[in-house]
Amino acid sequence: DGGITQSPKYLFRKEGQNVTLSCEQNLNHDAMYWYRQDPGQGLRLIYYSQIVNDFQKGDIAEGYSVSREKKESFPLTVTSAQKNPTAFYLCASQAGQGASSSYNEQFFGPGTRLTVL
Amino acid sequence: AQKVTQAQTEISVVEKEDVTLDCVYETRDTTYYLFWYKQPPSGELVFLIRRNSFDEQNEISGRYSWNFQKSTSSFNFTITASQVVDSAVYFCALSEASGRTGGFKTIFGAGTRLFVKA
């Protein structure tokens, strides 16, 4: 069964804590993405990676960090520097790199809902 | 710069009505790709369709149809005889083949929330 998994589904964090959201794919896709979705709003790109050991900031990278040590995995850390982290976080993957990726659709995970207490 | 506008924030219809979701895009690339995704209440986005900039042929898939018009930079989505299961948020998206104006990432519109009442 090919797909993307995200864990946990729900996450609660106390203010000042760092938390890491997991994203794993077994689709053999090169590109992976992290988006943030706030109630009633669209998707905002946090970070993306076109290839292992390389990643780029998206539109709202401040207060977040990522790593891409393995092709299958793209974890997102929400740091204490992120002032308003309560949101729904979606991970996606896409076949191809660079120009060859732009043609392809993205495959999304089920999301992680993060709440700061 | 590339941009996707979905002017309709929410639409509410009664079952069996037809409904059209609007999408207008901006790009300076000559080769680009347009997408529609559906986000049901469960949260996971599901790919519906892709259209490349050289193919203006409209497409029909069951109750879904898409109208791509380069002259007006629009890629509208129509659901015929809507059903309660169509209730979801629908996103239009754009990616540019050259990556010139922002890399190869996909730009999503803000989404249109569709409510279909029984």
Coordinates of N, CA and C in Angstrom, one line a residue:
Chain A
D1 N 0.8 -1.2 0.0 CA 0.0 0.0 0.0 C 0.9 1.2 0.0
G2 N 0.9 2.0 -1.2 CA 1.8 3.1 -1.2 C 1.0 4.3 -0.7
G3 N 1.8 5.2 0.0 CA 1.1 6.4 0.5 C 2.0 7.2 1.4
I4 N 1.3 8.2 2.0 CA 2.0 9.1 3.0 C 1.4 8.9 4.3
T5 N 2.2 8.8 5.3 CA 1.7 8.7 6.7 C 2.2 9.9 7.5
Q6 N 1.4 10.5 8.3 CA 1.7 11.5 9.2 C 1.4 11.1 10.6
S7 N 2.2 11.4 11.5 CA 1.9 11.1 12.9 C 2.5 12.2 13.8
P8 N 1.8 12.4 15.0 CA 0.5 11.9 15.4 C -0.6 12.6 14.6
K9 N -1.8 12.1 14.8 CA -3.0 12.8 14.2 C -3.3 14.0 14.9
Y10 N -3.2 14.0 16.3 CA -3.5 15.1 17.1 C -2.3 15.3 18.1
L11 N -1.9 16.5 18.3 CA -0.7 16.8 19.1 C -1.0 18.0 19.9
F12 N -0.7 17.9 21.2 CA -0.9 19.1 22.1 C 0.5 19.5 22.6
R13 N 0.7 20.7 22.6 CA 2.0 21.2 23.1 C 1.9 22.4 24.1
K14 N 2.7 22.4 25.0 CA 2.7 23.5 26.0 C 3.6 24.6 25.4
E15 N 3.3 25.8 25.7 CA 4.0 26.9 25.2 C 5.5 26.8 25.6
G16 N 6.4 27.1 24.7 CA 7.8 27.0 25.0 C 8.4 25.7 24.6
Q17 N 7.6 24.7 24.2 CA 8.1 23.4 23.9 C 8.3 23.3 22.4
N18 N 9.4 22.5 22.0 CA 9.5 22.1 20.6 C 8.8 20.8 20.4
V19 N 8.2 20.7 19.2 CA 7.6 19.4 18.9 C 7.9 19.0 17.4
T20 N 8.0 17.7 17.2 CA 8.3 17.2 15.8 C 7.2 16.4 15.3
L21 N 6.8 16.8 14.0 CA 5.7 16.1 13.3 C 6.4 15.2 12.3
S22 N 5.9 14.0 12.3 CA 6.5 13.0 11.4 C 5.8 12.9 10.0
C23 N 6.5 12.7 9.0 CA 6.0 12.5 7.6 C 6.8 11.5 6.9
E24 N 6.2 10.4 6.5 CA 6.9 9.3 5.8 C 6.1 8.9 4.6
Q25 N 6.9 8.7 3.5 CA 6.3 8.2 2.2 C 7.0 7.0 1.7
N26 N 6.2 6.1 1.1 CA 6.8 5.0 0.4 C 6.5 5.0 -1.1
L27 N 6.4 6.2 -1.6 CA 6.0 6.3 -3.0 C 7.3 6.5 -3.9
N28 N 8.4 6.5 -3.2 CA 9.7 6.8 -3.9 C 9.7 8.1 -4.6
H29 N 9.0 9.1 -4.0 CA 9.0 10.5 -4.5 C 10.2 11.3 -4.1
D30 N 10.7 12.1 -5.0 CA 11.9 12.9 -4.6 C 11.5 14.2 -3.8
A31 N 10.4 14.8 -4.2 CA 10.0 16.1 -3.6 C 9.0 15.8 -2.4
M32 N 9.2 16.6 -1.4 CA 8.3 16.6 -0.3 C 8.0 18.0 0.2
Y33 N 6.9 18.2 0.8 CA 6.4 19.5 1.2 C 5.7 19.5 2.5
W34 N 5.8 20.6 3.3 CA 5.0 20.9 4.5 C 4.2 22.1 4.3
Y35 N 2.9 22.0 4.6 CA 2.0 23.1 4.5 C 1.3 23.3 5.8
R36 N 0.9 24.5 6.1 CA 0.1 24.9 7.2 C -1.2 25.4 6.8
Q37 N -2.3 24.9 7.4 CA -3.6 25.3 7.1 C -4.3 25.8 8.3
D38 N -4.8 27.1 8.3 CA -5.5 27.6 9.4 C -7.0 27.6 9.1
P39 N -7.9 27.7 10.1 CA -9.3 27.5 9.8 C -9.8 28.5 8.8
G40 N -10.5 28.0 7.8 CA -11.0 28.8 6.7 C -10.0 29.4 5.8
Q41 N -8.8 28.9 5.9 CA -7.8 29.5 5.0 C -7.2 28.4 4.1
G42 N -6.4 28.8 3.1 CA -5.8 27.9 2.2 C -4.5 27.3 2.7
L43 N -3.7 26.8 1.9 CA -2.5 26.1 2.3 C -1.3 27.1 2.1
R44 N -0.5 27.2 3.2 CA 0.7 28.0 3.1 C 1.9 27.1 3.2
L45 N 2.9 27.4 2.4 CA 4.0 26.5 2.3 C 5.1 26.9 3.3
I46 N 5.5 25.9 4.1 CA 6.4 26.1 5.2 C 7.9 25.8 4.7
Y47 N 8.1 24.6 4.3 CA 9.4 24.2 3.7 C 9.1 23.1 2.6
Y48 N 10.1 23.0 1.7 CA 10.0 21.9 0.8 C 11.4 21.4 0.4
S49 N 11.4 20.2 -0.1 CA 12.7 19.5 -0.4 C 12.5 18.8 -1.7
Q50 N 13.4 19.1 -2.6 CA 13.4 18.5 -3.9 C 14.2 17.2 -4.0
I51 N 15.1 17.1 -3.0 CA 16.1 15.9 -3.0 C 16.6 15.7 -1.6
V52 N 17.1 14.5 -1.4 CA 17.7 14.2 -0.1 C 18.8 15.2 0.3
N53 N 18.9 15.6 1.5 CA 19.9 16.5 2.1 C 19.8 17.9 1.5
D54 N 18.7 18.3 1.0 CA 18.5 19.6 0.5 C 17.0 20.0 0.8
F55 N 16.8 21.3 1.2 CA 15.5 21.8 1.4 C 15.5 23.3 1.3
Q56 N 14.3 23.8 1.0 CA 14.2 25.3 0.8 C 13.1 25.8 1.7
K57 N 13.3 27.1 2.1 CA 12.2 27.8 2.9 C 11.0 28.1 1.9
G58 N 9.9 27.9 2.5 CA 8.7 28.4 1.8 C 8.3 29.8 2.2
D59 N 7.0 30.0 2.2 CA 6.5 31.4 2.5 C 6.5 31.7 4.0
I60 N 6.4 30.7 4.9 CA 6.2 31.0 6.3 C 7.2 30.1 7.1
A61 N 8.5 30.1 6.8 CA 9.4 29.2 7.5 C 9.8 29.6 8.9
E62 N 9.6 30.8 9.2 CA 10.1 31.3 10.6 C 9.4 30.5 11.7
G63 N 10.3 30.0 12.6 CA 9.8 29.2 13.7 C 9.7 27.7 13.5
Y64 N 10.1 27.3 12.3 CA 10.0 25.9 11.9 C 11.4 25.4 11.4
S65 N 11.7 24.1 11.5 CA 12.9 23.6 10.9 C 12.5 22.2 10.4
V66 N 13.3 21.8 9.4 CA 13.1 20.4 8.8 C 14.5 19.8 8.6
S67 N 14.4 18.5 8.2 CA 15.6 17.8 7.8 C 15.1 16.8 6.7
R68 N 16.1 16.4 5.9 CA 15.8 15.4 4.8 C 17.0 14.5 4.7
E69 N 17.1 13.6 5.7 CA 18.3 12.7 5.7 C 18.0 11.5 4.9
K70 N 16.7 11.2 4.7 CA 16.3 10.0 4.0 C 15.2 10.4 3.0
K71 N 15.2 9.7 1.9 CA 14.2 10.0 0.8 C 12.8 9.9 1.3
E72 N 12.6 8.9 2.2 CA 11.2 8.6 2.6 C 10.7 9.5 3.7
S73 N 11.6 10.3 4.4 CA 11.2 11.0 5.6 C 11.5 12.5 5.5
F74 N 10.5 13.3 6.0 CA 10.7 14.7 6.0 C 10.0 15.3 7.3
P75 N 10.7 15.1 8.4 CA 10.1 15.6 9.7 C 10.1 17.1 9.8
L76 N 9.1 17.6 10.4 CA 9.0 19.1 10.7 C 9.0 19.4 12.2
T77 N 9.9 20.2 12.6 CA 10.0 20.6 14.0 C 9.4 22.0 14.1
V78 N 8.4 22.1 15.0 CA 7.8 23.4 15.4 C 8.5 23.9 16.6
T79 N 9.2 25.0 16.5 CA 10.0 25.4 17.7 C 9.3 26.4 18.5
S80 N 9.9 26.7 19.6 CA 9.2 27.7 20.5 C 9.2 29.1 19.9
A81 N 10.0 29.3 18.9 CA 10.0 30.6 18.2 C 8.8 30.8 17.4
Q82 N 8.0 29.8 17.1 CA 6.8 29.9 16.3 C 5.7 30.4 17.3
K83 N 5.3 31.7 17.1 CA 4.4 32.3 18.1 C 3.0 31.8 18.1
N84 N 2.6 31.4 16.9 CA 1.2 30.9 16.9 C 1.1 29.6 16.1
P85 N 1.5 28.5 16.7 CA 1.6 27.3 16.0 C 0.3 26.4 15.9
T86 N -0.7 26.8 16.6 CA -1.9 26.0 16.5 C -2.5 26.1 15.1
A87 N -2.5 24.9 14.5 CA -3.0 24.8 13.1 C -3.0 23.4 12.7
F88 N -3.5 23.2 11.4 CA -3.5 21.8 10.8 C -2.3 21.8 9.9
Y89 N -1.5 20.7 10.0 CA -0.2 20.6 9.2 C -0.4 19.5 8.2
L90 N -0.1 19.8 7.0 CA -0.2 18.8 5.9 C 1.2 18.5 5.3
C91 N 1.5 17.3 5.1 CA 2.7 16.9 4.4 C 2.3 16.3 3.0
A92 N 3.1 16.6 2.0 CA 2.8 16.1 0.7 C 4.1 15.6 0.0
S93 N 4.0 14.7 -1.0 CA 5.1 14.3 -1.8 C 4.7 14.4 -3.2
Q94 N 5.7 14.4 -4.1 CA 5.5 14.6 -5.5 C 6.6 13.9 -6.3
A95 N 6.3 13.3 -7.3 CA 7.3 12.6 -8.2 C 8.1 13.6 -8.9
G96 N 9.4 13.3 -9.2 CA 10.2 14.2 -10.0 C 11.0 15.2 -9.2
Q97 N 11.9 15.8 -9.8 CA 12.7 16.9 -9.2 C 12.6 18.1 -10.1
G98 N 12.6 19.3 -9.6 CA 12.7 20.5 -10.4 C 11.7 20.5 -11.5
A99 N 12.1 20.8 -12.7 CA 11.2 21.0 -13.8 C 10.3 19.7 -14.0
S100 N 10.9 18.6 -13.8 CA 10.1 17.4 -14.0 C 9.1 17.1 -13.0
S101 N 9.1 17.8 -11.9 CA 8.1 17.7 -10.8 C 6.9 18.5 -11.1
S102 N 7.1 19.6 -11.8 CA 6.0 20.6 -11.9 C 4.7 20.0 -12.6
Y103 N 4.9 19.0 -13.4 CA 3.8 18.3 -14.1 C 3.0 17.4 -13.1
N104 N 3.6 17.0 -12.1 CA 3.0 15.9 -11.3 C 2.1 16.5 -10.1
E105 N 1.1 15.7 -9.8 CA 0.2 16.1 -8.7 C 0.9 15.8 -7.4
Q106 N 0.5 16.4 -6.3 CA 1.0 16.1 -5.0 C 0.1 15.1 -4.3
F107 N 0.7 14.2 -3.5 CA 0.0 13.3 -2.7 C 0.1 13.7 -1.3
F108 N -1.0 13.8 -0.6 CA -1.1 14.4 0.7 C -1.3 13.3 1.8
G109 N -0.7 13.6 3.0 CA -0.9 12.7 4.1 C -2.2 13.2 4.8
P110 N -2.6 12.5 5.9 CA -3.9 12.8 6.5 C -3.8 14.0 7.4
G111 N -2.6 14.5 7.7 CA -2.5 15.8 8.5 C -2.3 15.5 9.9
T112 N -1.7 16.5 10.6 CA -1.6 16.5 12.1 C -2.2 17.8 12.6
R113 N -3.1 17.7 13.5 CA -3.7 18.9 14.1 C -2.9 19.2 15.4
L114 N -2.2 20.4 15.4 CA -1.4 20.8 16.5 C -2.1 21.9 17.3
T115 N -2.2 21.7 18.6 CA -2.9 22.6 19.5 C -1.9 23.0 20.6
V116 N -1.7 24.3 20.8 CA -0.9 24.8 21.9 C -1.7 25.1 23.1
L117 N -1.4 24.5 24.2 CA -2.2 24.7 25.4 C -1.8 25.9 26.2
Chain B
A1 N 4.6 37.4 -11.2 CA 4.5 36.4 -10.2 C 3.3 35.5 -10.4
Q2 N 3.4 34.3 -9.9 CA 2.3 33.4 -10.1 C 1.3 33.5 -8.9
K3 N 0.1 33.4 -9.3 CA -1.0 33.6 -8.3 C -2.2 32.8 -8.7
V4 N -3.0 32.4 -7.7 CA -4.2 31.7 -8.0 C -5.3 32.3 -7.1
T5 N -6.4 32.7 -7.7 CA -7.5 33.3 -7.0 C -8.7 32.5 -7.1
Q6 N -9.3 32.2 -6.0 CA -10.6 31.5 -5.9 C -11.5 32.5 -5.1
A7 N -12.2 33.3 -5.8 CA -13.0 34.4 -5.2 C -14.1 33.9 -4.3
Q8 N -14.6 32.8 -4.6 CA -15.8 32.3 -3.8 C -15.2 31.6 -2.6
T9 N -15.5 32.2 -1.4 CA -15.0 31.6 -0.2 C -15.9 30.4 0.2
E10 N -17.2 30.5 0.2 CA -18.1 29.5 0.5 C -19.3 29.5 -0.5
I11 N -19.8 28.3 -0.8 CA -21.0 28.2 -1.7 C -21.9 27.1 -1.0
S12 N -23.1 27.5 -1.0 CA -24.1 26.5 -0.4 C -25.2 26.2 -1.5
V13 N -25.4 25.0 -1.7 CA -26.4 24.6 -2.7 C -27.2 23.4 -2.1
V14 N -28.4 23.2 -2.8 CA -29.2 22.1 -2.4 C -28.9 20.9 -3.3
E15 N -29.0 19.7 -2.8 CA -28.7 18.5 -3.5 C -29.4 18.6 -4.9
K16 N -28.7 18.1 -5.9 CA -29.1 18.0 -7.3 C -28.9 19.3 -8.1
E17 N -28.6 20.3 -7.4 CA -28.2 21.6 -8.1 C -26.9 21.4 -8.8
D18 N -26.7 22.2 -9.9 CA -25.3 22.3 -10.5 C -24.6 23.4 -9.8
V19 N -23.3 23.3 -9.7 CA -22.5 24.4 -9.0 C -21.2 24.5 -9.8
T20 N -20.7 25.7 -9.9 CA -19.4 26.0 -10.6 C -18.5 26.7 -9.6
L21 N -17.3 26.2 -9.5 CA -16.3 26.8 -8.7 C -15.3 27.5 -9.6
D22 N -15.1 28.7 -9.3 CA -14.2 29.6 -10.2 C -12.7 29.5 -9.7
C23 N -11.9 29.6 -10.7 CA -10.4 29.7 -10.5 C -9.8 30.6 -11.5
V24 N -9.1 31.6 -11.1 CA -8.4 32.5 -12.0 C -6.9 32.5 -11.6
Y25 N -6.1 32.4 -12.6 CA -4.6 32.3 -12.3 C -3.8 33.4 -13.0
E26 N -2.6 33.6 -12.5 CA -1.7 34.5 -13.1 C -0.3 33.8 -13.3
T27 N 0.3 33.9 -14.4 CA 1.6 33.4 -14.6 C 2.2 34.0 -15.9
R28 N 3.5 34.1 -15.9 CA 4.2 34.6 -17.1 C 4.8 33.5 -17.9
D29 N 4.8 32.3 -17.3 CA 5.3 31.2 -18.1 C 4.3 30.8 -19.2
T30 N 4.9 30.2 -20.2 CA 4.1 29.7 -21.3 C 3.7 28.3 -21.1
T31 N 4.5 27.6 -20.3 CA 4.2 26.2 -20.0 C 3.9 26.1 -18.5
Y32 N 2.7 25.7 -18.2 CA 2.3 25.6 -16.8 C 1.2 24.5 -16.6
Y33 N 1.0 24.2 -15.4 CA 0.0 23.1 -15.1 C -1.0 23.6 -14.1
L34 N -2.2 23.2 -14.3 CA -3.3 23.6 -13.4 C -3.9 22.3 -12.8
F35 N -4.2 22.4 -11.5 CA -4.8 21.3 -10.8 C -6.0 21.7 -10.0
W36 N -6.8 20.7 -9.7 CA -7.9 20.8 -8.7 C -7.7 19.7 -7.7
Y37 N -7.9 20.0 -6.4 CA -7.9 19.1 -5.4 C -9.1 19.2 -4.5
K38 N -9.5 18.1 -3.9 CA -10.7 18.1 -3.0 C -10.2 17.8 -1.6
Q39 N -10.7 18.6 -0.6 CA -10.3 18.3 0.8 C -11.6 18.0 1.5
P40 N -11.9 16.7 1.7 CA -13.1 16.4 2.5 C -12.9 16.7 4.0
P41 N -13.9 16.5 4.8 CA -13.8 16.8 6.3 C -12.7 16.1 6.9
S42 N -12.3 14.9 6.4 CA -11.2 14.2 7.0 C -9.9 14.9 7.0
G43 N -9.7 15.8 6.0 CA -8.5 16.7 6.0 C -7.5 16.4 4.9
E44 N -7.5 15.2 4.4 CA -6.5 14.8 3.4 C -6.9 15.3 2.0
L45 N -6.0 16.1 1.3 CA -6.3 16.5 0.0 C -6.2 15.4 -1.0
V46 N -7.2 15.4 -1.9 CA -7.2 14.4 -3.0 C -7.1 15.0 -4.3
F47 N -6.2 14.6 -5.2 CA -6.1 15.1 -6.5 C -7.3 14.7 -7.4
L48 N -7.8 15.7 -8.2 CA -8.9 15.5 -9.0 C -8.5 15.5 -10.5
I49 N -7.8 16.6 -10.9 CA -7.5 16.7 -12.3 C -6.3 17.6 -12.5
R50 N -5.6 17.3 -13.6 CA -4.5 18.2 -14.0 C -4.8 18.6 -15.5
R51 N -4.4 19.8 -15.8 CA -4.5 20.3 -17.2 C -3.2 21.1 -17.5
N52 N -2.6 20.8 -18.7 CA -1.4 21.6 -19.0 C -1.8 22.7 -19.9
S53 N -0.9 23.7 -20.0 CA -1.3 25.0 -20.7 C -1.5 24.8 -22.2
F54 N -1.1 23.8 -22.8 CA -1.2 23.6 -24.2 C -2.5 22.8 -24.5
D55 N -3.2 22.4 -23.5 CA -4.4 21.6 -23.8 C -5.6 22.3 -23.2
E56 N -6.4 22.9 -24.1 CA -7.5 23.7 -23.7 C -8.8 22.9 -23.8
Q57 N -8.7 21.6 -24.1 CA -9.9 20.8 -24.3 C -10.5 20.6 -22.9
N58 N -11.8 20.8 -22.9 CA -12.6 20.6 -21.6 C -12.7 19.1 -21.3
E59 N -12.8 18.8 -20.1 CA -12.9 17.4 -19.7 C -14.1 17.2 -18.8
I60 N -14.6 16.0 -19.0 CA -15.8 15.6 -18.2 C -15.4 14.2 -17.6
S61 N -15.7 14.1 -16.3 CA -15.5 12.8 -15.6 C -16.7 12.6 -14.7
G62 N -17.6 11.8 -15.2 CA -18.9 11.6 -14.4 C -19.7 12.9 -14.2
R63 N -19.9 13.3 -13.0 CA -20.6 14.5 -12.7 C -19.7 15.7 -12.7
Y64 N -18.4 15.5 -12.8 CA -17.4 16.6 -12.8 C -17.0 17.0 -14.2
S65 N -16.9 18.3 -14.4 CA -16.4 18.8 -15.6 C -15.5 20.1 -15.4
W66 N -14.5 20.3 -16.3 CA -13.6 21.4 -16.1 C -13.6 22.2 -17.4
N67 N -13.5 23.5 -17.2 CA -13.5 24.4 -18.4 C -12.3 25.3 -18.3
F68 N -11.3 25.0 -19.2 CA -10.0 25.8 -19.1 C -10.1 26.8 -20.3
Q69 N -9.9 28.0 -20.0 CA -9.9 29.1 -21.0 C -8.6 30.0 -20.8
K70 N -7.7 29.8 -21.6 CA -6.4 30.6 -21.5 C -6.7 32.1 -21.7
S71 N -7.7 32.4 -22.6 CA -7.9 33.8 -22.9 C -8.4 34.6 -21.7
T72 N -9.0 33.9 -20.7 CA -9.4 34.6 -19.5 C -8.7 34.1 -18.3
S73 N -7.6 33.3 -18.5 CA -6.8 32.7 -17.4 C -7.7 32.1 -16.3
S74 N -8.6 31.2 -16.8 CA -9.5 30.6 -15.9 C -9.6 29.1 -16.0
F75 N -9.8 28.4 -14.9 CA -9.9 27.0 -15.0 C -11.0 26.6 -14.0
N76 N -12.2 26.7 -14.5 CA -13.4 26.5 -13.6 C -13.8 25.0 -13.5
F77 N -14.5 24.7 -12.4 CA -14.8 23.3 -12.1 C -16.3 23.3 -11.8
T78 N -17.0 22.4 -12.6 CA -18.5 22.3 -12.4 C -18.9 20.9 -11.9
I79 N -19.7 20.9 -10.9 CA -20.3 19.7 -10.4 C -21.7 19.7 -10.8
T80 N -22.1 18.7 -11.5 CA -23.5 18.6 -12.0 C -24.3 17.7 -11.0
A81 N -25.5 18.0 -10.8 CA -26.4 17.2 -9.9 C -25.6 16.9 -8.6
S82 N -25.3 18.0 -7.8 CA -24.5 17.8 -6.6 C -25.1 16.9 -5.6
Q83 N -24.2 16.3 -4.8 CA -24.6 15.3 -3.8 C -24.0 15.8 -2.5
V84 N -24.6 15.3 -1.4 CA -24.1 15.7 -0.1 C -22.6 15.3 0.1
V85 N -22.2 14.2 -0.6 CA -20.8 13.7 -0.5 C -19.8 14.7 -1.2
D86 N -20.4 15.6 -2.0 CA -19.5 16.6 -2.6 C -19.1 17.7 -1.7
S87 N -19.7 17.7 -0.5 CA -19.3 18.8 0.5 C -17.9 18.6 0.9
A88 N -17.1 19.7 0.7 CA -15.7 19.7 0.9 C -15.1 21.0 0.6
V89 N -13.8 21.2 0.8 CA -13.1 22.4 0.3 C -12.4 22.0 -0.9
Y90 N -12.5 22.8 -2.0 CA -11.9 22.5 -3.2 C -10.8 23.6 -3.5
F91 N -9.6 23.1 -3.9 CA -8.5 23.9 -4.1 C -8.1 23.9 -5.6
C92 N -7.8 25.0 -6.1 CA -7.2 25.1 -7.5 C -5.7 25.4 -7.2
A93 N -4.9 24.9 -8.1 CA -3.4 25.1 -7.9 C -2.7 25.2 -9.3
L94 N -1.5 25.9 -9.2 CA -0.8 26.2 -10.4 C 0.7 25.8 -10.2
S95 N 1.4 25.2 -11.1 CA 2.8 25.1 -11.1 C 3.4 25.4 -12.4
E96 N 4.5 26.1 -12.4 CA 5.2 26.6 -13.6 C 6.3 25.6 -14.0
A97 N 6.4 25.3 -15.3 CA 7.4 24.4 -15.8 C 8.8 25.0 -15.7
S98 N 9.0 26.3 -15.8 CA 10.3 26.8 -15.8 C 10.8 27.1 -14.4
G99 N 9.9 27.2 -13.4 CA 10.4 27.5 -12.1 C 11.0 28.9 -12.0
R100 N 10.8 29.7 -13.0 CA 11.5 31.0 -13.0 C 11.1 32.0 -11.9
T101 N 9.8 32.0 -11.6 CA 9.4 33.0 -10.6 C 9.2 32.5 -9.2
G102 N 9.6 31.3 -9.0 CA 9.4 30.8 -7.6 C 9.8 29.4 -7.4
G103 N 10.7 28.9 -8.3 CA 11.0 27.5 -8.1 C 9.9 26.6 -8.7
F104 N 9.9 25.4 -8.3 CA 9.0 24.4 -8.9 C 7.9 24.1 -7.9
K105 N 7.7 24.9 -6.9 CA 6.6 24.6 -6.0 C 5.3 24.9 -6.6
T106 N 4.3 24.3 -6.0 CA 2.9 24.5 -6.5 C 2.3 25.6 -5.7
I107 N 1.5 26.5 -6.3 CA 0.8 27.6 -5.6 C -0.6 27.2 -5.6
F108 N -1.2 27.2 -4.4 CA -2.6 26.9 -4.2 C -3.4 28.2 -4.0
G109 N -4.7 28.1 -4.5 CA -5.6 29.1 -4.1 C -6.1 29.0 -2.7
A110 N -6.9 29.9 -2.2 CA -7.4 29.9 -0.8 C -8.4 28.8 -0.6
G111 N -9.0 28.3 -1.7 CA -10.0 27.2 -1.5 C -11.4 27.8 -1.5
T112 N -12.3 27.0 -1.9 CA -13.8 27.3 -1.9 C -14.4 26.2 -1.1
R113 N -15.1 26.5 0.0 CA -15.9 25.5 0.8 C -17.2 25.4 0.2
L114 N -17.6 24.1 -0.2 CA -18.9 23.8 -0.8 C -19.7 23.0 0.2
F115 N -20.9 23.6 0.5 CA -21.9 22.9 1.3 C -23.0 22.4 0.4
V116 N -23.3 21.1 0.4 CA -24.4 20.6 -0.3 C -25.4 20.1 0.7
K117 N -26.6 20.7 0.7 CA -27.6 20.3 1.7 C -28.6 19.3 1.1
A118 N -29.0 18.4 1.9 CA -29.9 17.3 1.4 C -31.4 17.9 1.3

